[in-house]
Short mmCIF file of C-alpha atoms in Angstrom, two decimals:
data_model
loop_
_atom_site.label_atom_id
_atom_site.label_comp_id
_atom_site.label_asym_id
_atom_site.label_seq_id
_atom_site.Cartn_x
_atom_site.Cartn_y
_atom_site.Cartn_z
CA MET A 226 3.41 16.68 0.01
CA LEU A 227 0.39 16.57 2.11
CA GLY A 228 -0.88 13.24 3.41
CA LEU A 229 -4.56 13.86 4.03
CA LEU A 230 -7.01 11.49 5.65
CA PHE A 231 -10.72 11.43 4.94
CA THR A 232 -13.53 10.29 7.20
CA LEU A 233 -16.28 8.65 5.21
CA ALA A 234 -19.69 7.50 6.29
CA ALA A 235 -19.78 3.79 7.05
CA LEU A 236 -21.16 1.77 4.14
CA PRO A 237 -21.78 -1.92 3.65
CA ALA A 238 -18.86 -3.57 1.89
CA ALA A 239 -20.89 -4.24 -1.27
CA ALA A 240 -22.09 -0.64 -1.51
CA ARG A 241 -18.58 0.65 -0.92
CA ALA A 242 -17.19 -1.51 -3.70
CA GLU A 243 -19.96 -0.46 -6.13
CA ALA A 244 -19.19 3.22 -5.48
CA CYS A 245 -15.51 2.76 -6.32
CA PRO A 246 -14.01 2.91 -9.80
CA ALA A 247 -12.83 -0.44 -11.10
CA PRO A 248 -9.12 -0.74 -11.90
CA GLY A 249 -8.48 1.03 -15.18
CA GLN A 250 -11.82 2.87 -15.07
CA TRP A 251 -12.54 6.59 -14.99
CA GLN A 252 -15.35 7.75 -12.75
CA ARG A 253 -16.96 11.00 -11.80
CA PRO A 254 -17.10 10.67 -7.98
CA GLY A 255 -20.55 9.61 -6.88
CA SER A 256 -21.67 8.95 -10.45
CA ALA A 257 -21.37 6.50 -13.31
CA PRO A 258 -18.13 5.49 -15.05
CA LEU A 259 -16.77 7.91 -17.65
CA ASP A 260 -15.73 7.14 -21.19
CA SER A 261 -12.00 7.83 -21.49
CA ALA A 262 -12.21 9.38 -24.97
CA ASP A 263 -15.06 11.68 -23.95
CA LEU A 264 -13.19 12.75 -20.82
CA MET A 265 -9.97 13.50 -22.71
CA HIS A 266 -11.94 15.54 -25.25
CA GLU A 267 -13.52 17.55 -22.44
CA LEU A 268 -10.23 18.09 -20.60
CA ALA A 269 -8.51 19.31 -23.76
CA GLU A 270 -10.84 22.32 -23.70
CA HIS A 271 -9.56 23.48 -20.31
CA ASN A 272 -6.75 25.93 -19.66
CA VAL A 273 -5.28 23.91 -16.79
CA VAL A 274 -5.51 20.20 -15.92
CA LEU A 275 -4.13 19.12 -12.55
CA LEU A 276 -2.95 15.53 -12.02
CA GLY A 277 -2.64 14.59 -8.35
CA GLU A 278 -0.17 12.11 -6.96
CA GLN A 279 1.27 10.50 -3.89
CA HIS A 280 4.88 11.19 -4.61
CA GLU A 281 6.26 7.79 -3.66
CA VAL A 282 3.65 5.64 -5.51
CA THR A 283 5.02 4.37 -8.82
CA ASP A 284 1.63 3.65 -10.40
CA HIS A 285 0.53 7.23 -9.82
CA HIS A 286 3.32 8.42 -12.09
CA ARG A 287 2.53 5.75 -14.68
CA TRP A 288 -1.07 6.99 -14.64
CA GLN A 289 0.11 10.57 -15.07
CA LEU A 290 2.13 9.57 -18.12
CA HIS A 291 -0.95 7.80 -19.55
CA VAL A 292 -3.02 10.97 -19.15
CA LEU A 293 -0.29 13.21 -20.52
CA ALA A 294 -0.09 11.09 -23.67
CA GLY A 295 -3.86 11.19 -24.11
CA LEU A 296 -4.00 14.96 -23.70
CA HIS A 297 -0.97 15.55 -25.92
CA ALA A 298 -2.68 13.69 -28.76
CA ARG A 299 -5.46 16.29 -28.60
CA ARG A 300 -3.44 19.34 -27.55
CA PRO A 301 0.14 19.12 -28.82
CA ASP A 302 0.55 22.75 -27.67
CA MET A 303 0.92 21.41 -24.13
CA THR A 304 3.13 22.48 -21.24
CA ILE A 305 3.92 20.24 -18.25
CA ALA A 306 4.22 22.11 -14.94
CA LEU A 307 6.13 20.49 -12.07
CA GLU A 308 5.72 20.94 -8.33
CA MET A 309 8.99 19.04 -7.95
CA LEU A 310 11.36 21.89 -8.76
CA PRO A 311 11.64 25.57 -7.82
CA ARG A 312 11.88 28.32 -10.41
CA GLU A 313 15.67 28.42 -10.08
CA ALA A 314 15.76 25.02 -11.83
CA GLN A 315 14.13 26.32 -15.04
CA PRO A 316 17.40 26.54 -17.04
CA ALA A 317 18.05 22.85 -16.31
CA LEU A 318 14.54 21.92 -17.47
CA ASP A 319 14.97 23.91 -20.68
CA ALA A 320 18.32 22.27 -21.37
CA TRP A 321 16.85 18.82 -20.68
CA VAL A 322 13.98 19.26 -23.14
CA ALA A 323 16.44 20.58 -25.71
CA GLY A 324 18.48 17.37 -25.35
CA GLU A 325 21.55 19.15 -24.00
CA LEU A 326 21.82 17.20 -20.73
CA ASP A 327 21.95 13.51 -19.89
CA GLU A 328 20.15 12.23 -16.81
CA ALA A 329 23.06 12.64 -14.41
CA ALA A 330 23.78 16.19 -15.57
CA PHE A 331 20.12 17.15 -15.35
CA LEU A 332 19.82 15.84 -11.79
CA GLU A 333 22.93 17.77 -10.81
CA GLU A 334 22.05 21.05 -12.55
CA SER A 335 18.46 21.02 -11.30
CA ASP A 336 19.70 20.21 -7.78
CA TRP A 337 17.04 17.52 -7.75
CA PHE A 338 17.99 15.78 -4.52
CA SER A 339 18.05 18.97 -2.47
CA ALA A 340 15.01 20.52 -4.12
CA TRP A 341 12.79 17.43 -4.11
CA GLY A 342 14.54 14.30 -2.90
CA PHE A 343 12.08 11.66 -4.11
CA ASP A 344 13.63 9.02 -6.34
CA PRO A 345 14.04 10.52 -9.82
CA GLU A 346 13.32 7.10 -11.32
CA LEU A 347 9.67 7.80 -10.50
CA TYR A 348 9.67 10.87 -12.75
CA LEU A 349 12.19 10.07 -15.49
CA PRO A 350 9.65 8.37 -17.82
CA ILE A 351 7.62 11.61 -17.80
CA LEU A 352 10.73 13.72 -18.29
CA HIS A 353 11.79 11.55 -21.24
CA PHE A 354 8.27 11.83 -22.73
CA ALA A 355 8.58 15.62 -22.56
CA ARG A 356 11.98 15.57 -24.25
CA LEU A 357 10.86 13.10 -26.94
CA GLN A 358 7.81 15.23 -27.81
CA ARG A 359 9.55 18.58 -27.14
CA VAL A 360 6.90 19.47 -24.58
CA PRO A 361 8.04 22.41 -22.43
CA LEU A 362 8.62 21.65 -18.76
CA VAL A 363 8.02 24.46 -16.26
CA ALA A 364 9.14 24.63 -12.63
CA ILE A 365 6.33 26.15 -10.56
CA ASN A 366 7.55 25.70 -6.98
CA VAL A 367 9.71 27.96 -4.83
CA THR A 368 12.50 27.05 -2.44
CA SER A 369 11.82 26.28 1.19
CA GLU A 370 13.99 29.32 2.01
CA LEU A 371 11.68 31.68 0.12
CA ARG A 372 8.60 30.08 1.66
CA GLY A 373 10.13 30.62 5.09
CA ARG A 374 10.95 34.26 4.35
CA LEU A 375 7.43 34.99 3.11
CA VAL A 376 5.94 33.42 6.24
CA GLU A 377 8.30 35.02 8.76
CA GLU A 378 8.95 38.42 7.13
CA GLY A 379 5.67 38.93 5.28
CA TRP A 380 4.91 39.54 1.61
CA THR A 381 5.53 43.28 1.62
CA ALA A 382 9.02 42.78 3.06
CA ILE A 383 10.14 40.65 0.09
CA PRO A 384 10.75 42.58 -3.17
CA GLU A 385 8.49 41.42 -5.98
CA GLU A 386 11.40 40.32 -8.15
CA GLU A 387 12.74 38.11 -5.33
CA ARG A 388 9.41 36.32 -5.12
CA PHE A 389 9.11 35.95 -8.91
CA GLY A 390 6.14 38.33 -9.05
CA ILE A 391 3.98 35.97 -7.00
CA SER A 392 1.14 37.88 -5.32
CA PRO A 393 -0.16 37.24 -1.78
CA PRO A 394 -2.53 34.26 -1.53
CA ALA A 395 -6.29 34.39 -1.18
CA GLU A 396 -7.66 33.43 2.21
CA PRO A 397 -8.28 29.67 2.40
CA PRO A 398 -11.76 28.14 2.65
CA SER A 399 -12.66 27.19 6.21
CA ALA A 400 -12.83 23.53 5.18
CA TYR A 401 -9.21 23.71 4.00
CA ARG A 402 -8.07 25.18 7.30
CA ALA A 403 -9.91 22.35 9.06
CA ARG A 404 -8.13 19.73 6.95
CA LEU A 405 -4.76 21.39 7.54
CA ALA A 406 -5.54 21.34 11.26
CA GLU A 407 -5.93 17.55 11.06
CA ILE A 408 -2.43 17.29 9.60
CA HIS A 409 -0.90 19.75 12.05
CA ALA A 410 -2.37 17.77 14.94
CA HIS A 411 0.28 15.11 14.25
CA HIS A 412 3.13 17.61 14.62
CA PRO A 413 5.06 17.87 17.89
CA SER A 414 4.05 21.55 18.08
CA ALA A 415 0.36 20.77 17.61
CA HIS A 416 -0.69 22.67 20.74
CA ASP A 417 1.13 25.84 19.69
CA GLU A 418 -1.41 28.17 18.04
CA ASP A 419 1.33 30.29 16.46
CA SER A 420 2.85 27.14 14.99
CA PHE A 421 -0.45 26.27 13.30
CA ASP A 422 -0.76 29.78 11.86
CA ARG A 423 2.75 29.49 10.42
CA PHE A 424 1.92 26.04 9.04
CA VAL A 425 -1.16 27.39 7.25
CA ALA A 426 0.75 30.42 5.97
CA ALA A 427 3.48 28.19 4.55
CA GLN A 428 0.88 25.99 2.87
CA LEU A 429 -0.75 29.03 1.27
CA VAL A 430 2.62 30.24 -0.04
CA TRP A 431 3.14 26.82 -1.58
CA ASP A 432 -0.35 26.76 -3.15
CA ARG A 433 -0.12 30.33 -4.43
CA ALA A 434 3.33 29.86 -5.93
CA MET A 435 2.19 26.82 -7.91
CA ALA A 436 -1.05 28.51 -9.00
CA ALA A 437 0.90 31.56 -10.16
CA GLY A 438 3.30 29.33 -12.11
CA LEU A 439 0.40 27.53 -13.78
CA ALA A 440 -1.30 30.81 -14.67
CA GLU A 441 1.89 32.24 -16.13
CA ALA A 442 2.59 29.11 -18.15
CA GLY A 443 -0.88 29.31 -19.69
CA GLU A 444 -0.70 32.95 -20.75
CA ALA A 445 0.28 31.93 -24.28
CA GLY A 446 -2.91 29.88 -24.62
CA THR A 447 -1.33 26.45 -24.29
CA LEU A 448 -2.85 23.65 -22.24
CA VAL A 449 -0.97 23.46 -18.94
CA VAL A 450 -0.90 20.11 -17.14
CA GLY A 451 0.33 20.30 -13.55
CA LEU A 452 1.85 17.36 -11.66
CA ILE A 453 1.18 18.13 -8.02
CA GLY A 454 0.74 16.33 -4.71
CA GLN A 455 -2.92 15.45 -4.31
CA GLY A 456 -3.24 17.21 -0.96
CA HIS A 457 -2.82 20.53 -2.77
CA LEU A 458 -5.70 19.73 -5.15
CA GLN A 459 -8.52 17.86 -3.43
CA PHE A 460 -11.98 19.38 -2.95
CA GLY A 461 -11.10 22.47 -4.96
CA HIS A 462 -8.94 23.76 -2.12
CA GLY A 463 -5.26 24.66 -2.29
CA VAL A 464 -4.07 25.30 -5.84
CA PRO A 465 -7.54 25.29 -7.51
CA HIS A 466 -8.77 27.91 -5.02
CA GLN A 467 -5.75 30.11 -5.74
CA LEU A 468 -6.24 29.66 -9.51
CA ASP A 469 -9.79 30.94 -9.14
CA ASP A 470 -8.47 33.98 -7.30
CA LEU A 471 -6.00 34.59 -10.15
CA GLY A 472 -8.83 34.53 -12.68
CA VAL A 473 -8.05 31.09 -14.12
CA ALA A 474 -11.45 29.46 -13.87
CA SER A 475 -11.07 26.78 -16.56
CA HIS A 476 -9.31 24.04 -14.65
CA ALA A 477 -9.98 20.42 -13.72
CA VAL A 478 -8.52 18.09 -11.09
CA LEU A 479 -7.93 14.38 -11.77
CA LEU A 480 -6.85 11.93 -9.08
CA PRO A 481 -5.70 8.31 -8.99
CA TRP A 482 -7.88 6.28 -6.63
CA SER A 483 -7.04 3.08 -4.82
CA SER A 484 -9.46 0.44 -6.10
CA THR A 485 -9.21 -2.81 -4.12
CA GLY A 486 -12.62 -4.39 -4.20
CA ALA A 487 -14.61 -4.32 -0.97
CA ALA A 488 -11.79 -2.52 0.81
CA CYS A 489 -12.05 0.53 -1.45
CA GLU A 490 -13.36 3.73 0.06
CA PRO A 491 -15.62 5.49 -2.44
CA PRO A 492 -14.37 8.93 -3.50
CA PRO A 493 -16.29 11.88 -1.98
CA THR A 494 -18.46 13.52 -4.63
CA ASP A 495 -16.57 16.82 -4.66
CA VAL A 496 -12.99 15.52 -4.32
CA ALA A 497 -12.13 15.95 -8.04
CA ARG A 498 -13.56 16.24 -11.55
CA ALA A 499 -12.73 12.56 -12.11
CA VAL A 500 -10.84 9.71 -10.48
CA PHE A 501 -9.08 6.73 -12.04
CA GLY A 502 -9.14 3.32 -10.39
CA ILE A 503 -5.73 1.85 -9.59
CA ALA A 504 -5.34 -1.61 -8.07
CA GLU A 505 -2.93 -1.70 -5.17
CA ARG A 506 -0.12 -4.14 -5.74
CA ALA A 507 3.28 -4.88 -4.29
CA GLU A 508 6.19 -3.25 -6.10
CA PRO A 509 9.45 -5.16 -6.57
CA ALA A 510 12.00 -4.32 -3.92
CA SER A 511 14.13 -1.35 -4.92
CA THR A 512 17.86 -1.79 -5.28
CA ARG A 513 18.28 1.71 -3.83
CA PRO A 514 18.54 2.13 -0.05
CA GLN A 515 15.16 3.13 1.40
CA LEU A 516 13.82 3.75 4.89
CA GLY A 517 10.15 3.59 3.89
CA ILE A 518 8.90 6.82 5.49
CA LEU A 519 7.04 9.94 4.39
CA LEU A 520 8.74 13.09 5.66
CA VAL A 521 7.63 16.70 6.06
CA PRO A 522 9.64 19.73 7.20
CA ASP A 523 9.46 20.69 10.88
CA GLU A 524 10.65 23.72 12.81
CA ALA A 525 13.37 21.66 14.51
CA GLY A 526 14.19 19.04 11.89
CA VAL A 527 12.12 16.67 9.74
CA THR A 528 8.91 15.02 10.92
CA VAL A 529 8.03 11.42 10.12
CA GLN A 530 4.48 11.66 8.83
CA ASN A 531 3.98 8.02 7.90
CA VAL A 532 5.89 4.73 8.20
CA LEU A 533 5.30 2.04 5.59
CA GLU A 534 4.34 -1.36 6.92
CA GLY A 535 7.20 -3.85 6.77
CA SER A 536 9.74 -1.15 5.97
CA LEU A 537 13.24 -0.66 7.34
CA ALA A 538 11.91 2.35 9.26
CA GLU A 539 9.33 0.17 10.99
CA ARG A 540 11.99 -2.39 11.91
CA THR A 541 14.19 0.42 13.19
CA GLY A 542 11.42 1.59 15.51
CA LEU A 543 10.61 4.89 13.84
CA ALA A 544 7.02 6.04 14.26
CA ALA A 545 4.73 8.73 12.89
CA GLY A 546 5.30 11.96 14.78
CA ASP A 547 9.02 11.38 15.40
CA VAL A 548 11.18 14.38 14.53
CA ILE A 549 14.52 13.47 12.96
CA LEU A 550 17.09 15.98 14.20
CA ARG A 551 20.37 14.51 12.96
CA ALA A 552 21.54 11.77 10.58
CA ALA A 553 25.05 10.35 10.87
CA GLY A 554 25.81 13.19 13.25
CA GLU A 555 24.78 15.92 10.79
CA THR A 556 21.84 18.27 11.40
CA VAL A 557 18.92 17.79 8.98
CA THR A 558 16.52 20.60 8.11
CA GLN A 559 14.54 19.21 5.19
CA PRO A 560 13.44 15.80 3.86
CA ALA A 561 16.11 15.92 1.13
CA ASP A 562 18.82 15.91 3.83
CA VAL A 563 17.59 12.59 5.22
CA ILE A 564 17.06 11.13 1.75
CA GLU A 565 20.61 12.03 0.70
CA HIS A 566 22.06 10.30 3.79
CA VAL A 567 20.01 7.19 3.01
CA ARG A 568 21.10 7.15 -0.64
CA ARG A 569 24.76 7.26 0.40
CA GLN A 570 24.40 4.46 2.94
CA PRO A 571 26.37 1.33 1.94
CA PRO A 572 24.61 -2.06 2.25
CA GLY A 573 25.13 -3.86 5.56
CA THR A 574 25.90 -0.70 7.56
CA LEU A 575 24.21 1.31 10.32
CA LEU A 576 22.85 4.84 9.98
CA PRO A 577 22.49 6.57 13.37
CA LEU A 578 19.47 8.85 13.59
CA GLU A 579 18.87 11.28 16.42
CA ILE A 580 15.15 11.75 16.94
CA ARG A 581 12.82 13.56 19.30
CA ARG A 582 9.76 11.70 20.54
CA ASP A 583 7.36 13.00 23.19
CA GLY A 584 9.86 15.69 24.11
CA GLU A 585 12.71 13.21 24.64
CA VAL A 586 15.78 13.06 22.40
CA ARG A 587 17.07 9.56 21.63
CA GLU A 588 19.16 7.73 19.05
CA VAL A 589 17.98 4.89 16.84
CA LEU A 590 20.09 2.83 14.45
CA ALA A 591 18.79 2.02 10.97
CA ARG A 592 20.47 -1.25 9.93
CA PHE A 593 20.63 -1.50 6.13
CA PRO A 594 20.60 -5.07 4.82
CA PRO A 595 23.66 -6.48 3.07
CA ARG A 596 23.51 -6.55 -0.70
CA SER A 597 22.56 -10.24 -0.78
CA ASP A 598 19.34 -9.42 1.13
CA GLU A 599 18.22 -6.74 -1.32
CA GLY A 600 15.79 -7.21 -4.15
CA PRO A 601 16.88 -8.09 -7.68
#
């Protein structure tokens, strides 16, 4: 769930565009375009392939499905590993692949909205692909409660069986700590050194848990394809670094890359094994209630990390760095809490949000448009 920003050397517009992949084109960063068939053949020889995403971008999930289909044609002994769900959701995933649950029952039994919260419509095409092809789905995340316990109590204080046998993480590269520091700088507790240490520790728990899940899923010799937020994958940090520490060296990271002509920022040479050019385009308005914000957990509530331009959140006055403390009078502790309140909000009504900004607590009202103002 990390939203990471990169600072690139200034380039003339023409040079920047030439260094970017064209829409629909694979590219090794800093090099020539790649042939899709050759790349798929190469990737099929790996133990683990990691497909990055921005969770809320529909085309990223369409791209993931495209890659999954290409890899499955070469390695039908494939397993799909999901950041989206903790290990407790594995029985629901098994039942889904076996065809024993419909969509509504799967979402309920997996506790999707509490565990993840992003619109399941983004992921259902991939889930249906897995069921159609009988491709095993594996949950590789852990709950926020377990992450919190490991950070606050320490690894030795948590019995191995309660942490699913996950071992303590390897120390992060200094460049990864520096990138995490850039993210933490936007948090209200940015000047608290202990807060940053806890933030890094929580990130390492997250990375290690997913790496351990990937390693375990690949023990039978199948190709494991992980769907994971791109911030956990870029530059060989995060999950790839933890995979190396676990002795899983045969892995490759693929990323979708915004490709919008002269406005495109060329991918750094070491960001991934390959990137795929995706043209930015406007999505049809969703019929589901949406605020249009990216949320991350915070010690006191939920932090607004990003506000989409033209969104309801922007019109409401929400800004990056705001901490949402309460929604409709109820305390929120994780992004899923806010998302669930938004999903339940009837058209044409107000959702009161209590936020903290610059140390001051205030209330803002999110006014949801009436049904006639929503998209088709």
